[in-house]
Amino acid sequence: MTEEYGTGLPENPDSPEPFAPAEPDGFFVRLADMFRSPSALMGKVGRNPRWWAPGLLIFVIMIGFTWLIMPISAPEQLEVSRNSKLMQMLPEEEFQRQYEEALNIPPTTRVIQSVGAGFMTWIMVLVFGFVLGFFARMSGGQVKFKQALAICSWGAVPVFAIGSLVKLPLIMQTESVFSVSIGLAALARGMEPMSPAYQALATYGDFFTWWGLFLVIVGFQRVFGMGRGPAALSVIMPWALMSAIPLG
């Protein structure tokens, strides 16, 4: 028979755990996690929301995006609204004057409108965060609204930041904002861009929008402890209803 001996030192149950290095949690790490591991991203958001960081990215990109497309979007908007009752009441000379102004927007006006577009987009994302946070709480989630704002802000990055960067060269090439879509509407060739069917496809079939919704659903599951069904319902139903308002 053999006998084993220990070290002879008493065990200390109160000894600290071995040191574990902190997990990297910078902004660019989170941005990379959005592509490679949404669950890891939302775990970091749950521990430290930092809701303003993705919002600031959206704000800056929307300013630049609006500045660049404004000489295309402004006259196109006038052309689209030309058949409305209000615009039909406008004399042809006045319409041509407005059209010329849309083609030659002063730099100061472009700056003001671009910054305004950035602010409005950021505010819209924050409002959406409060609305979805409310629905998540009603569905039984353990909701903290700073976390809800951060989750929805990261969910908005594919929609407003990445989506804008992808669409920008297409808009510049086609010289049209309304006819550019990254989603089901792109398959509807020959359909009038302002028709109800095309607008419905562009609104509900946009790939970047679904990417953003997926991120928010993962966030509600990981951070608020919700099941997949309640999380999806809390995200998709309010989004579908709110998107129907401008579509209508």
mmCIF file of C-alpha atoms in Angstrom:
data_model
loop_
_atom_site.group_PDB
_atom_site.id
_atom_site.type_symbol
_atom_site.label_atom_id
_atom_site.label_comp_id
_atom_site.label_asym_id
_atom_site.label_seq_id
_atom_site.Cartn_x
_atom_site.Cartn_y
_atom_site.Cartn_z
ATOM 1 C CA MET A 1 0.000 0.000 0.000
ATOM 2 C CA THR A 2 1.256 3.457 -0.817
ATOM 3 C CA GLU A 3 0.505 6.628 1.083
ATOM 4 C CA GLU A 4 0.203 10.045 -0.549
ATOM 5 C CA TYR A 5 1.242 13.195 1.206
ATOM 6 C CA GLY A 6 0.198 16.735 0.462
ATOM 7 C CA THR A 7 2.236 19.856 0.740
ATOM 8 C CA GLY A 8 1.651 20.099 4.461
ATOM 9 C CA LEU A 9 0.299 23.684 4.073
ATOM 10 C CA PRO A 10 -3.257 24.357 5.276
ATOM 11 C CA GLU A 11 -5.790 25.378 2.669
ATOM 12 C CA ASN A 12 -7.101 28.920 2.944
ATOM 13 C CA PRO A 13 -10.732 29.106 1.800
ATOM 14 C CA ASP A 14 -10.568 32.894 1.815
ATOM 15 C CA SER A 15 -7.657 33.136 -0.609
ATOM 16 C CA PRO A 16 -8.406 35.323 -3.657
ATOM 17 C CA GLU A 17 -9.178 33.780 -6.993
ATOM 18 C CA PRO A 18 -6.347 33.727 -9.548
ATOM 19 C CA PHE A 19 -6.109 37.033 -11.385
ATOM 20 C CA ALA A 20 -7.898 37.037 -14.726
ATOM 21 C CA PRO A 21 -6.977 39.736 -17.243
ATOM 22 C CA ALA A 22 -9.800 42.154 -18.058
ATOM 23 C CA GLU A 23 -11.603 41.519 -21.308
ATOM 24 C CA PRO A 24 -10.954 44.268 -23.880
ATOM 25 C CA ASP A 25 -13.963 46.583 -24.018
ATOM 26 C CA GLY A 26 -13.099 49.592 -26.142
ATOM 27 C CA PHE A 27 -15.353 51.136 -28.754
ATOM 28 C CA PHE A 28 -13.618 49.437 -31.677
ATOM 29 C CA VAL A 29 -13.712 46.098 -29.873
ATOM 30 C CA ARG A 30 -17.469 46.467 -29.548
ATOM 31 C CA LEU A 31 -17.709 47.489 -33.180
ATOM 32 C CA ALA A 32 -15.846 44.312 -34.174
ATOM 33 C CA ASP A 33 -18.063 42.234 -31.870
ATOM 34 C CA MET A 34 -21.080 43.532 -33.764
ATOM 35 C CA PHE A 35 -19.839 41.465 -36.721
ATOM 36 C CA ARG A 36 -18.196 38.488 -35.053
ATOM 37 C CA SER A 37 -20.133 37.970 -31.795
ATOM 38 C CA PRO A 38 -23.334 39.974 -31.146
ATOM 39 C CA SER A 39 -23.835 38.072 -27.883
ATOM 40 C CA ALA A 40 -20.420 39.197 -26.598
ATOM 41 C CA LEU A 41 -21.201 42.770 -27.638
ATOM 42 C CA MET A 42 -24.476 42.779 -25.739
ATOM 43 C CA GLY A 43 -22.815 41.216 -22.699
ATOM 44 C CA LYS A 44 -20.468 44.217 -22.568
ATOM 45 C CA VAL A 45 -23.392 46.599 -23.125
ATOM 46 C CA GLY A 46 -25.175 45.026 -20.158
ATOM 47 C CA ARG A 47 -22.175 45.603 -17.869
ATOM 48 C CA ASN A 48 -21.373 49.109 -19.129
ATOM 49 C CA PRO A 49 -23.991 50.629 -21.489
ATOM 50 C CA ARG A 50 -22.056 53.628 -22.930
ATOM 51 C CA TRP A 51 -25.132 54.375 -25.063
ATOM 52 C CA TRP A 52 -23.665 57.643 -26.351
ATOM 53 C CA ALA A 53 -20.727 56.016 -28.225
ATOM 54 C CA PRO A 54 -22.675 54.291 -31.063
ATOM 55 C CA GLY A 55 -25.019 57.287 -31.135
ATOM 56 C CA LEU A 56 -22.087 59.610 -31.753
ATOM 57 C CA LEU A 57 -20.927 57.396 -34.631
ATOM 58 C CA ILE A 58 -24.395 57.543 -36.195
ATOM 59 C CA PHE A 59 -24.526 61.319 -35.669
ATOM 60 C CA VAL A 60 -21.205 61.942 -37.447
ATOM 61 C CA ILE A 61 -21.875 59.587 -40.361
ATOM 62 C CA MET A 62 -25.366 60.980 -40.933
ATOM 63 C CA ILE A 63 -23.963 64.513 -41.117
ATOM 64 C CA GLY A 64 -21.465 63.513 -43.810
ATOM 65 C CA PHE A 65 -23.982 61.346 -45.650
ATOM 66 C CA THR A 66 -26.602 64.110 -45.756
ATOM 67 C CA TRP A 67 -24.037 66.690 -46.882
ATOM 68 C CA LEU A 68 -22.938 64.524 -49.807
ATOM 69 C CA ILE A 69 -26.361 63.441 -51.078
ATOM 70 C CA MET A 70 -28.193 66.746 -50.586
ATOM 71 C CA PRO A 71 -27.581 68.032 -54.164
ATOM 72 C CA ILE A 72 -29.213 64.780 -55.355
ATOM 73 C CA SER A 73 -31.946 64.323 -52.753
ATOM 74 C CA ALA A 74 -33.283 67.903 -52.733
ATOM 75 C CA PRO A 75 -34.156 68.196 -56.447
ATOM 76 C CA GLU A 76 -35.345 64.581 -56.532
ATOM 77 C CA GLN A 77 -37.716 65.301 -53.652
ATOM 78 C CA LEU A 78 -39.165 68.218 -55.611
ATOM 79 C CA GLU A 79 -39.614 66.046 -58.684
ATOM 80 C CA VAL A 80 -41.379 63.367 -56.663
ATOM 81 C CA SER A 81 -43.743 65.875 -55.046
ATOM 82 C CA ARG A 82 -44.478 67.648 -58.353
ATOM 83 C CA ASN A 83 -47.723 65.707 -58.844
ATOM 84 C CA SER A 84 -49.073 66.441 -55.368
ATOM 85 C CA LYS A 85 -52.082 68.766 -55.081
ATOM 86 C CA LEU A 86 -50.087 71.391 -53.226
ATOM 87 C CA MET A 87 -47.281 71.487 -55.784
ATOM 88 C CA GLN A 88 -49.756 71.565 -58.687
ATOM 89 C CA MET A 89 -51.085 74.833 -57.281
ATOM 90 C CA LEU A 90 -47.588 76.299 -57.516
ATOM 91 C CA PRO A 91 -46.858 78.375 -60.651
ATOM 92 C CA GLU A 92 -44.331 76.832 -63.005
ATOM 93 C CA GLU A 93 -41.933 79.750 -62.566
ATOM 94 C CA GLU A 94 -41.916 79.290 -58.787
ATOM 95 C CA PHE A 95 -41.319 75.550 -59.153
ATOM 96 C CA GLN A 96 -38.376 76.177 -61.470
ATOM 97 C CA ARG A 97 -36.952 78.710 -59.020
ATOM 98 C CA GLN A 98 -37.163 76.218 -56.160
ATOM 99 C CA TYR A 99 -35.633 73.536 -58.364
ATOM 100 C CA GLU A 100 -32.662 75.769 -59.196
ATOM 101 C CA GLU A 101 -32.184 76.502 -55.496
ATOM 102 C CA ALA A 102 -32.247 72.763 -54.768
ATOM 103 C CA LEU A 103 -29.494 72.229 -57.321
ATOM 104 C CA ASN A 104 -27.333 75.005 -55.860
ATOM 105 C CA ILE A 105 -27.717 74.821 -52.079
ATOM 106 C CA PRO A 106 -25.531 77.354 -50.211
ATOM 107 C CA PRO A 107 -22.808 75.766 -48.049
ATOM 108 C CA THR A 108 -24.238 77.279 -44.851
ATOM 109 C CA THR A 109 -27.650 75.763 -45.567
ATOM 110 C CA ARG A 110 -26.066 72.386 -46.299
ATOM 111 C CA VAL A 111 -24.187 72.477 -42.989
ATOM 112 C CA ILE A 112 -27.297 73.415 -40.986
ATOM 113 C CA GLN A 113 -29.471 70.785 -42.636
ATOM 114 C CA SER A 114 -26.783 68.104 -42.361
ATOM 115 C CA VAL A 115 -26.261 68.712 -38.649
ATOM 116 C CA GLY A 116 -30.035 68.799 -38.200
ATOM 117 C CA ALA A 117 -30.332 65.431 -39.934
ATOM 118 C CA GLY A 118 -27.682 63.986 -37.621
ATOM 119 C CA PHE A 119 -29.472 65.257 -34.512
ATOM 120 C CA MET A 120 -32.892 64.079 -35.699
ATOM 121 C CA THR A 121 -31.552 60.608 -36.443
ATOM 122 C CA TRP A 122 -29.925 60.357 -33.022
ATOM 123 C CA ILE A 123 -33.105 61.553 -31.286
ATOM 124 C CA MET A 124 -35.163 59.046 -33.265
ATOM 125 C CA VAL A 125 -32.861 56.230 -32.129
ATOM 126 C CA LEU A 126 -33.177 57.324 -28.478
ATOM 127 C CA VAL A 127 -36.974 57.516 -28.688
ATOM 128 C CA PHE A 128 -37.004 54.073 -30.268
ATOM 129 C CA GLY A 129 -34.861 52.816 -27.384
ATOM 130 C CA PHE A 130 -37.334 54.103 -24.790
ATOM 131 C CA VAL A 131 -40.289 52.615 -26.695
ATOM 132 C CA LEU A 132 -38.682 49.188 -27.075
ATOM 133 C CA GLY A 133 -37.498 49.281 -23.471
ATOM 134 C CA PHE A 134 -41.073 49.894 -22.368
ATOM 135 C CA PHE A 135 -42.338 46.955 -24.434
ATOM 136 C CA ALA A 136 -39.558 44.744 -23.058
ATOM 137 C CA ARG A 137 -40.504 45.661 -19.494
ATOM 138 C CA MET A 138 -44.159 44.910 -20.240
ATOM 139 C CA SER A 139 -43.030 41.493 -21.519
ATOM 140 C CA GLY A 140 -41.307 40.663 -18.241
ATOM 141 C CA GLY A 141 -37.754 41.800 -18.991
ATOM 142 C CA GLN A 142 -35.541 43.204 -16.219
ATOM 143 C CA VAL A 143 -35.124 46.489 -18.067
ATOM 144 C CA LYS A 144 -32.814 49.373 -17.261
ATOM 145 C CA PHE A 145 -33.364 52.146 -19.749
ATOM 146 C CA LYS A 146 -29.680 53.074 -20.123
ATOM 147 C CA GLN A 147 -29.117 49.511 -21.258
ATOM 148 C CA ALA A 148 -32.136 49.710 -23.589
ATOM 149 C CA LEU A 149 -30.750 52.905 -25.135
ATOM 150 C CA ALA A 150 -27.341 51.273 -25.645
ATOM 151 C CA ILE A 151 -28.832 48.109 -27.160
ATOM 152 C CA CYS A 152 -30.982 50.077 -29.604
ATOM 153 C CA SER A 153 -28.119 52.449 -30.424
ATOM 154 C CA TRP A 154 -25.925 49.513 -31.433
ATOM 155 C CA GLY A 155 -28.855 48.057 -33.340
ATOM 156 C CA ALA A 156 -29.121 51.340 -35.240
ATOM 157 C CA VAL A 157 -25.473 51.262 -36.362
ATOM 158 C CA PRO A 158 -26.108 48.837 -39.285
ATOM 159 C CA VAL A 159 -29.186 50.818 -40.326
ATOM 160 C CA PHE A 160 -27.857 54.370 -40.300
ATOM 161 C CA ALA A 161 -24.056 54.074 -40.262
ATOM 162 C CA ILE A 162 -23.090 50.967 -42.224
ATOM 163 C CA GLY A 163 -26.145 51.135 -44.476
ATOM 164 C CA SER A 164 -25.436 54.767 -45.368
ATOM 165 C CA LEU A 165 -21.802 54.020 -46.202
ATOM 166 C CA VAL A 166 -22.844 51.154 -48.486
ATOM 167 C CA LYS A 167 -25.618 53.116 -50.211
ATOM 168 C CA LEU A 168 -23.578 56.299 -50.719
ATOM 169 C CA PRO A 169 -21.579 55.165 -53.804
ATOM 170 C CA LEU A 170 -24.753 53.699 -55.329
ATOM 171 C CA ILE A 171 -26.589 56.987 -54.863
ATOM 172 C CA MET A 172 -23.706 58.901 -56.393
ATOM 173 C CA GLN A 173 -23.592 56.558 -59.374
ATOM 174 C CA THR A 174 -27.353 56.460 -60.062
ATOM 175 C CA GLU A 175 -27.959 60.084 -58.964
ATOM 176 C CA SER A 176 -31.073 58.903 -57.154
ATOM 177 C CA VAL A 177 -31.867 58.362 -53.480
ATOM 178 C CA PHE A 178 -35.332 56.824 -53.849
ATOM 179 C CA SER A 179 -34.337 54.094 -56.281
ATOM 180 C CA VAL A 180 -31.406 52.760 -54.192
ATOM 181 C CA SER A 181 -32.255 49.892 -51.858
ATOM 182 C CA ILE A 182 -30.232 47.125 -50.220
ATOM 183 C CA GLY A 183 -32.973 44.581 -49.762
ATOM 184 C CA LEU A 184 -36.082 43.114 -51.320
ATOM 185 C CA ALA A 185 -36.941 46.368 -53.109
ATOM 186 C CA ALA A 186 -33.782 45.974 -55.197
ATOM 187 C CA LEU A 187 -35.375 42.880 -56.760
ATOM 188 C CA ALA A 188 -38.460 44.820 -57.852
ATOM 189 C CA ARG A 189 -37.020 46.089 -61.123
ATOM 190 C CA GLY A 190 -39.266 48.337 -63.156
ATOM 191 C CA MET A 191 -41.464 49.201 -60.176
ATOM 192 C CA GLU A 192 -42.076 52.896 -59.530
ATOM 193 C CA PRO A 193 -39.888 53.910 -56.539
ATOM 194 C CA MET A 194 -42.706 55.907 -54.948
ATOM 195 C CA SER A 195 -45.367 53.244 -55.400
ATOM 196 C CA PRO A 196 -46.838 51.766 -52.187
ATOM 197 C CA ALA A 197 -45.552 48.274 -53.027
ATOM 198 C CA TYR A 198 -41.969 49.468 -53.585
ATOM 199 C CA GLN A 199 -42.000 51.582 -50.423
ATOM 200 C CA ALA A 200 -43.312 48.634 -48.395
ATOM 201 C CA LEU A 201 -40.495 46.429 -49.720
ATOM 202 C CA ALA A 202 -37.934 49.158 -49.031
ATOM 203 C CA THR A 203 -39.225 49.652 -45.475
ATOM 204 C CA TYR A 204 -39.787 46.087 -44.344
ATOM 205 C CA GLY A 205 -37.310 44.274 -46.583
ATOM 206 C CA ASP A 206 -34.132 46.246 -45.950
ATOM 207 C CA PHE A 207 -31.271 43.897 -45.040
ATOM 208 C CA PHE A 208 -29.510 46.411 -42.779
ATOM 209 C CA THR A 209 -32.721 46.995 -40.860
ATOM 210 C CA TRP A 210 -33.108 43.280 -40.193
ATOM 211 C CA TRP A 211 -29.490 43.097 -39.074
ATOM 212 C CA GLY A 212 -30.202 45.881 -36.589
ATOM 213 C CA LEU A 213 -33.371 44.180 -35.334
ATOM 214 C CA PHE A 214 -31.425 40.947 -34.839
ATOM 215 C CA LEU A 215 -28.848 42.771 -32.699
ATOM 216 C CA VAL A 216 -31.578 44.312 -30.543
ATOM 217 C CA ILE A 217 -33.292 40.939 -30.050
ATOM 218 C CA VAL A 218 -29.970 39.381 -28.992
ATOM 219 C CA GLY A 219 -29.458 42.295 -26.605
ATOM 220 C CA PHE A 220 -32.865 41.862 -24.994
ATOM 221 C CA GLN A 221 -32.177 38.157 -24.521
ATOM 222 C CA ARG A 222 -28.660 38.592 -23.120
ATOM 223 C CA VAL A 223 -29.137 41.718 -21.004
ATOM 224 C CA PHE A 224 -32.767 41.535 -19.883
ATOM 225 C CA GLY A 225 -32.970 37.765 -19.509
ATOM 226 C CA MET A 226 -35.872 37.430 -21.939
ATOM 227 C CA GLY A 227 -36.762 34.375 -23.979
ATOM 228 C CA ARG A 228 -36.338 34.493 -27.735
ATOM 229 C CA GLY A 229 -40.083 34.747 -28.426
ATOM 230 C CA PRO A 230 -40.867 37.617 -26.010
ATOM 231 C CA ALA A 231 -37.687 39.443 -27.072
ATOM 232 C CA ALA A 232 -38.566 39.176 -30.777
ATOM 233 C CA LEU A 233 -42.150 40.270 -30.124
ATOM 234 C CA SER A 234 -41.011 43.253 -28.036
ATOM 235 C CA VAL A 235 -38.752 44.416 -30.880
ATOM 236 C CA ILE A 236 -40.521 43.550 -34.128
ATOM 237 C CA MET A 237 -44.073 44.583 -33.244
ATOM 238 C CA PRO A 238 -43.259 48.192 -32.184
ATOM 239 C CA TRP A 239 -40.862 48.575 -35.117
ATOM 240 C CA ALA A 240 -43.487 47.377 -37.609
ATOM 241 C CA LEU A 241 -46.111 49.746 -36.180
ATOM 242 C CA MET A 242 -43.797 52.767 -36.044
ATOM 243 C CA SER A 243 -42.526 52.097 -39.571
ATOM 244 C CA ALA A 244 -46.082 52.008 -40.878
ATOM 245 C CA ILE A 245 -46.631 55.672 -39.917
ATOM 246 C CA PRO A 246 -44.237 57.295 -42.457
ATOM 247 C CA LEU A 247 -45.092 54.538 -44.943
ATOM 248 C CA GLY A 248 -48.752 55.524 -44.736
#
